[in-house]
CSV table of C-alpha atoms in Angstrom, one decimal:
chain,number,residue,atom,x,y,z
P,11,UNK,CA,110.8,152.0,259.5
P,12,UNK,CA,114.4,153.2,259.1
P,13,UNK,CA,116.9,150.6,257.9
P,14,UNK,CA,120.4,150.3,259.2
P,15,UNK,CA,123.6,150.6,257.2
P,16,UNK,CA,127.0,150.0,258.8
P,17,UNK,CA,129.1,148.9,255.9
P,18,UNK,CA,131.3,151.3,254.0
P,19,UNK,CA,130.9,149.1,250.9
P,20,UNK,CA,127.2,149.7,250.8
P,21,UNK,CA,126.2,151.0,247.3
P,22,UNK,CA,124.1,153.8,248.8
P,23,UNK,CA,127.0,155.0,250.9
P,24,UNK,CA,129.3,155.1,247.9
P,25,UNK,CA,126.6,156.9,245.8
P,26,UNK,CA,126.2,159.5,248.5
P,27,UNK,CA,129.9,160.0,248.9
P,28,UNK,CA,130.3,160.5,245.2
P,29,UNK,CA,127.9,163.4,245.3
P,30,UNK,CA,130.8,165.4,246.8
P,31,UNK,CA,132.2,165.4,243.3
P,32,UNK,CA,130.8,167.9,240.9
P,33,UNK,CA,130.7,165.5,237.9
P,34,UNK,CA,128.7,162.9,239.8
P,35,UNK,CA,126.5,165.6,241.4
P,36,UNK,CA,125.6,167.1,238.0
P,37,UNK,CA,124.9,163.7,236.5
P,38,UNK,CA,122.6,162.6,239.3
P,39,UNK,CA,121.1,166.1,239.8
P,40,UNK,CA,121.3,165.5,243.5
P,41,UNK,CA,123.4,167.0,246.2
P,42,UNK,CA,124.4,166.6,249.9
P,43,UNK,CA,123.4,168.8,252.8
P,44,UNK,CA,124.6,168.1,256.4
P,45,UNK,CA,123.7,169.3,259.8
P,46,UNK,CA,120.5,169.4,261.9
P,47,UNK,CA,120.0,173.1,261.5
P,48,UNK,CA,120.4,173.1,257.8
P,49,UNK,CA,118.1,170.1,257.2
P,50,UNK,CA,115.5,171.6,259.6
P,51,UNK,CA,115.6,174.9,257.6
P,52,UNK,CA,115.1,172.9,254.4
P,53,UNK,CA,112.1,171.1,255.9
P,54,UNK,CA,110.6,174.3,257.1
P,55,UNK,CA,111.0,175.8,253.6
P,56,UNK,CA,109.2,172.8,252.1
P,57,UNK,CA,112.1,170.6,251.0
P,58,UNK,CA,112.9,167.2,252.4
P,59,UNK,CA,115.8,165.0,251.5
P,60,UNK,CA,115.2,161.9,249.3
P,61,UNK,CA,117.4,160.0,251.7
P,62,UNK,CA,118.3,160.9,255.3
P,63,UNK,CA,121.3,159.4,257.1
P,64,UNK,CA,121.6,159.9,260.8
P,65,UNK,CA,123.6,158.5,263.6
P,66,UNK,CA,121.9,155.8,265.7
P,67,UNK,CA,122.9,157.6,268.8
P,68,UNK,CA,120.9,160.6,267.6
P,69,UNK,CA,117.7,158.6,266.9
P,70,UNK,CA,115.9,159.9,270.0
P,71,UNK,CA,116.7,163.6,269.4
P,72,UNK,CA,113.3,165.2,268.8
P,73,UNK,CA,114.4,167.1,265.7
P,74,UNK,CA,116.1,164.1,264.2
P,75,UNK,CA,113.1,161.9,264.9
P,76,UNK,CA,110.8,164.5,263.3
P,77,UNK,CA,113.0,164.7,260.2
P,78,UNK,CA,113.0,160.9,259.9
P,79,UNK,CA,109.2,160.6,260.2
P,80,UNK,CA,108.6,163.4,257.7
P,81,UNK,CA,111.1,162.0,255.2
P,82,UNK,CA,109.4,158.6,255.3
P,83,UNK,CA,105.9,160.1,255.2
P,84,UNK,CA,107.0,161.9,252.0
P,85,UNK,CA,108.2,158.7,250.4
P,86,UNK,CA,111.9,159.1,251.1
P,87,UNK,CA,114.2,156.8,252.9
P,88,UNK,CA,115.5,157.2,256.5
P,89,UNK,CA,118.7,155.3,257.4
P,90,UNK,CA,120.5,154.8,260.7
P,91,UNK,CA,124.2,154.6,260.4
P,92,UNK,CA,127.5,155.0,262.2
P,93,UNK,CA,129.6,158.2,263.0
P,94,UNK,CA,132.3,156.8,260.8
P,95,UNK,CA,130.0,156.5,257.8
P,96,UNK,CA,128.7,160.0,258.4
P,97,UNK,CA,132.3,161.2,258.5
P,98,UNK,CA,132.9,159.6,255.2
P,99,UNK,CA,129.9,161.3,253.7
P,100,UNK,CA,130.6,164.7,255.1
P,101,UNK,CA,134.4,164.7,254.7
P,102,UNK,CA,134.8,165.9,258.3
P,103,UNK,CA,136.4,164.2,261.3
P,104,UNK,CA,133.6,165.5,263.5
P,105,UNK,CA,130.5,164.8,261.4
P,106,UNK,CA,127.1,166.3,261.9
P,107,UNK,CA,124.3,164.1,263.3
P,108,UNK,CA,122.5,164.1,260.0
P,109,UNK,CA,123.3,164.1,256.2
P,110,UNK,CA,120.6,164.3,253.5
P,111,UNK,CA,120.6,163.6,249.8
P,112,UNK,CA,118.4,166.3,248.1
P,113,UNK,CA,117.2,166.7,244.6
P,114,UNK,CA,118.6,169.7,242.9
P,115,UNK,CA,116.1,172.6,242.3
P,116,UNK,CA,116.7,175.2,239.7
P,117,UNK,CA,115.0,178.4,238.9
P,118,UNK,CA,115.2,180.7,235.9
P,119,UNK,CA,115.0,184.5,235.6
P,120,UNK,CA,111.4,184.1,234.4
P,121,UNK,CA,110.5,182.5,237.8
P,122,UNK,CA,111.5,185.7,239.7
P,123,UNK,CA,109.1,188.4,240.7
P,124,UNK,CA,111.3,191.5,241.0
P,125,UNK,CA,108.5,193.4,242.9
P,126,UNK,CA,108.6,191.0,245.9
P,127,UNK,CA,111.7,192.5,247.4
P,128,UNK,CA,113.6,195.8,247.5
P,129,UNK,CA,117.0,194.2,247.3
P,130,UNK,CA,118.4,191.5,245.0
P,131,UNK,CA,122.0,190.3,244.9
P,132,UNK,CA,124.0,189.6,241.8
P,133,UNK,CA,127.4,187.9,241.7
P,134,UNK,CA,129.6,187.6,238.6
P,135,UNK,CA,132.1,184.8,238.2
P,136,UNK,CA,132.1,184.1,241.9
P,137,UNK,CA,134.8,181.4,242.6
P,138,UNK,CA,134.8,180.7,246.3
P,139,UNK,CA,132.0,178.4,247.7
P,140,UNK,CA,132.4,180.0,251.1
P,141,UNK,CA,131.8,183.4,249.6
P,142,UNK,CA,128.7,182.1,247.8
P,143,UNK,CA,127.3,180.6,250.9
P,144,UNK,CA,128.0,183.7,252.9
P,145,UNK,CA,126.3,185.9,250.3
P,146,UNK,CA,123.3,183.6,250.5
P,147,UNK,CA,123.2,184.1,254.3
P,148,UNK,CA,123.4,187.8,253.7
P,149,UNK,CA,120.5,187.6,251.2
P,150,UNK,CA,118.4,185.8,253.8
P,151,UNK,CA,119.3,188.3,256.5
P,152,UNK,CA,118.4,191.4,254.5
P,153,UNK,CA,115.2,189.9,253.0
P,154,UNK,CA,116.7,189.9,249.4
P,155,UNK,CA,114.5,188.5,246.7
P,156,UNK,CA,117.2,186.1,245.4
P,157,UNK,CA,120.8,185.6,244.2
P,158,UNK,CA,121.6,185.7,240.5
P,159,UNK,CA,124.8,184.1,239.5
P,160,UNK,CA,126.4,185.4,236.3
P,161,UNK,CA,128.8,183.4,234.2
P,162,UNK,CA,131.0,180.7,235.4
P,163,UNK,CA,130.3,180.8,239.1
P,164,UNK,CA,131.0,178.2,241.7
P,165,UNK,CA,128.4,175.5,242.1
P,166,UNK,CA,125.8,176.5,244.6
P,167,UNK,CA,125.1,172.8,245.4
P,168,UNK,CA,128.7,172.0,246.3
P,169,UNK,CA,129.1,170.6,249.8
P,170,UNK,CA,131.1,173.7,250.8
P,171,UNK,CA,128.6,176.2,249.5
P,172,UNK,CA,125.7,174.4,251.0
P,173,UNK,CA,127.5,174.3,254.4
P,174,UNK,CA,128.5,178.0,254.3
P,175,UNK,CA,124.9,179.0,253.4
P,176,UNK,CA,123.7,177.6,256.8
P,177,UNK,CA,120.3,176.7,255.2
P,178,UNK,CA,119.9,179.9,253.1
P,179,UNK,CA,120.2,177.8,249.9
P,180,UNK,CA,116.7,176.5,250.8
P,181,UNK,CA,115.2,179.9,251.5
P,182,UNK,CA,116.7,182.2,248.9
P,183,UNK,CA,116.0,181.6,245.1
P,184,UNK,CA,119.3,181.1,243.2
P,185,UNK,CA,119.3,181.6,239.4
P,186,UNK,CA,122.2,181.1,237.0
P,187,UNK,CA,122.3,183.3,233.9
P,188,UNK,CA,124.7,184.7,231.3
P,189,UNK,CA,125.2,188.4,231.3
P,190,UNK,CA,123.3,189.3,228.1
P,191,UNK,CA,120.2,187.3,229.2
P,192,UNK,CA,120.3,188.9,232.7
P,193,UNK,CA,120.6,192.4,231.3
P,194,UNK,CA,117.7,191.9,228.8
P,195,UNK,CA,115.6,190.6,231.7
P,196,UNK,CA,116.6,193.4,234.0
P,197,UNK,CA,115.8,196.2,231.5
P,198,UNK,CA,112.4,194.7,230.7
P,199,UNK,CA,111.1,196.0,234.0
P,200,UNK,CA,112.0,198.2,237.0
P,201,UNK,CA,115.3,197.8,238.6
P,202,UNK,CA,118.4,199.8,239.4
P,203,UNK,CA,121.7,198.0,238.8
P,204,UNK,CA,124.3,199.1,241.3
P,205,UNK,CA,127.9,197.9,240.8
P,206,UNK,CA,130.6,197.6,243.6
P,207,UNK,CA,133.7,199.1,242.0
P,208,UNK,CA,137.0,200.8,242.9
P,209,UNK,CA,136.8,202.8,239.7
P,210,UNK,CA,134.4,205.5,240.9
P,211,UNK,CA,134.4,208.4,243.3
P,212,UNK,CA,130.9,207.8,244.6
P,213,UNK,CA,130.8,206.8,248.2
P,214,UNK,CA,128.3,204.1,248.9
P,215,UNK,CA,126.9,206.1,251.8
P,216,UNK,CA,126.2,209.2,249.6
P,217,UNK,CA,124.5,207.4,246.7
P,218,UNK,CA,120.7,207.3,246.0
P,219,UNK,CA,119.2,203.8,245.7
P,220,UNK,CA,116.0,203.0,243.9
P,221,UNK,CA,114.0,199.8,244.6
P,222,UNK,CA,114.3,197.2,243.4
P,223,UNK,CA,118.0,197.6,243.8
P,224,UNK,CA,120.2,194.9,242.2
P,225,UNK,CA,123.6,194.8,243.8
P,226,UNK,CA,126.3,193.5,241.5
P,227,UNK,CA,129.5,192.1,243.0
P,228,UNK,CA,132.4,191.2,240.6
P,229,UNK,CA,134.9,188.3,240.6
P,230,UNK,CA,137.0,188.1,243.8
P,231,UNK,CA,140.3,188.6,242.1
P,232,UNK,CA,139.5,190.7,239.1
P,233,UNK,CA,136.4,192.6,239.8
P,234,UNK,CA,133.8,193.1,237.1
P,235,UNK,CA,134.6,193.6,233.4
P,236,UNK,CA,134.5,197.1,232.0
P,237,UNK,CA,131.4,196.5,229.9
P,238,UNK,CA,129.5,195.2,233.0
P,239,UNK,CA,130.5,198.3,234.9
P,240,UNK,CA,129.4,200.5,231.9
P,241,UNK,CA,126.0,198.8,232.0
P,242,UNK,CA,125.4,199.7,235.6
P,243,UNK,CA,123.1,202.6,236.5
P,244,UNK,CA,125.3,203.4,239.4
P,245,UNK,CA,128.9,202.5,240.5
P,246,UNK,CA,129.7,202.9,244.2
P,247,UNK,CA,132.8,202.1,246.3
P,248,UNK,CA,133.4,201.4,250.0
P,249,UNK,CA,136.2,203.6,251.3
P,250,UNK,CA,139.3,201.7,252.4
P,251,UNK,CA,141.1,203.5,255.3
P,252,UNK,CA,143.9,201.0,255.8
P,253,UNK,CA,146.4,199.4,253.4
P,254,UNK,CA,144.1,196.8,251.9
P,255,UNK,CA,142.7,197.9,248.5
P,256,UNK,CA,139.4,196.0,248.7
P,257,UNK,CA,137.1,194.0,251.0
P,258,UNK,CA,136.3,190.3,250.6
P,259,UNK,CA,133.5,189.9,248.0
P,260,UNK,CA,131.0,188.5,250.5
P,261,UNK,CA,131.9,191.2,253.1
P,262,UNK,CA,131.5,194.0,250.6
P,263,UNK,CA,128.1,192.6,249.5
P,264,UNK,CA,126.9,192.5,253.1
P,265,UNK,CA,128.0,196.0,253.8
P,266,UNK,CA,126.2,197.3,250.7
P,267,UNK,CA,123.1,195.2,251.3
P,268,UNK,CA,122.7,196.6,254.8
P,269,UNK,CA,123.2,200.2,253.6
P,270,UNK,CA,120.4,199.7,251.0
P,271,UNK,CA,118.2,198.1,253.7
P,272,UNK,CA,118.9,201.0,256.1
P,273,UNK,CA,118.0,203.6,253.4
P,274,UNK,CA,114.7,201.8,252.9
P,275,UNK,CA,114.0,201.8,256.7
P,276,UNK,CA,114.8,205.6,256.9
P,277,UNK,CA,112.7,206.5,253.8
């Protein structure tokens, strides 16, 4: 049976709140996810929170009830609490009905099967958690095999990135790698590395893509280093018809991913 927590001083509330901090999250190897849609996506992908917090007023909602039952059946803990405590956990004045504590799950390059998808997304030194979450949503939308984060990227398990992913964190494999290791892995099998760059005359709509295509997006402010660009099989650019010199990294990734997807559908 769910237990009830209504005190801000409760140690579990403090523990969960501390998971918003990267240092505590890394030490605990757990993270927060909030929202009924995201937690339902997680459950449907086979992942349940170790601890589920939900507002007492939402207890009769069928999806909340189902989550609570499933969490307890899996050996987790289900907790009824107040909107004020949910607000403290989520950091929002209008908190979601549910917040979950999940165990972190990590994959490595050797866990990936490059033949399972025609498109893979690669991001280098991505700094904005909103961009990371949006790129994950794009990966899910186009059926990408996964997202490979190169170098010092933002934490995929931060509250902001998890929220922006809208559940895609639980459906799309995410791997962290340094550039040399990624390049060695990539060149050990089939795969075309396509870089998004302003330093090329090749229009993304005129290029030829070969599956599996690995789309490389550089850092939001500085783009990709010259040696990364030199290692690409193909550099393409998205024409800019206005005064802006580039698109947002997540937007550019989505435009490219759908172009590659459309080429596959036309082939």
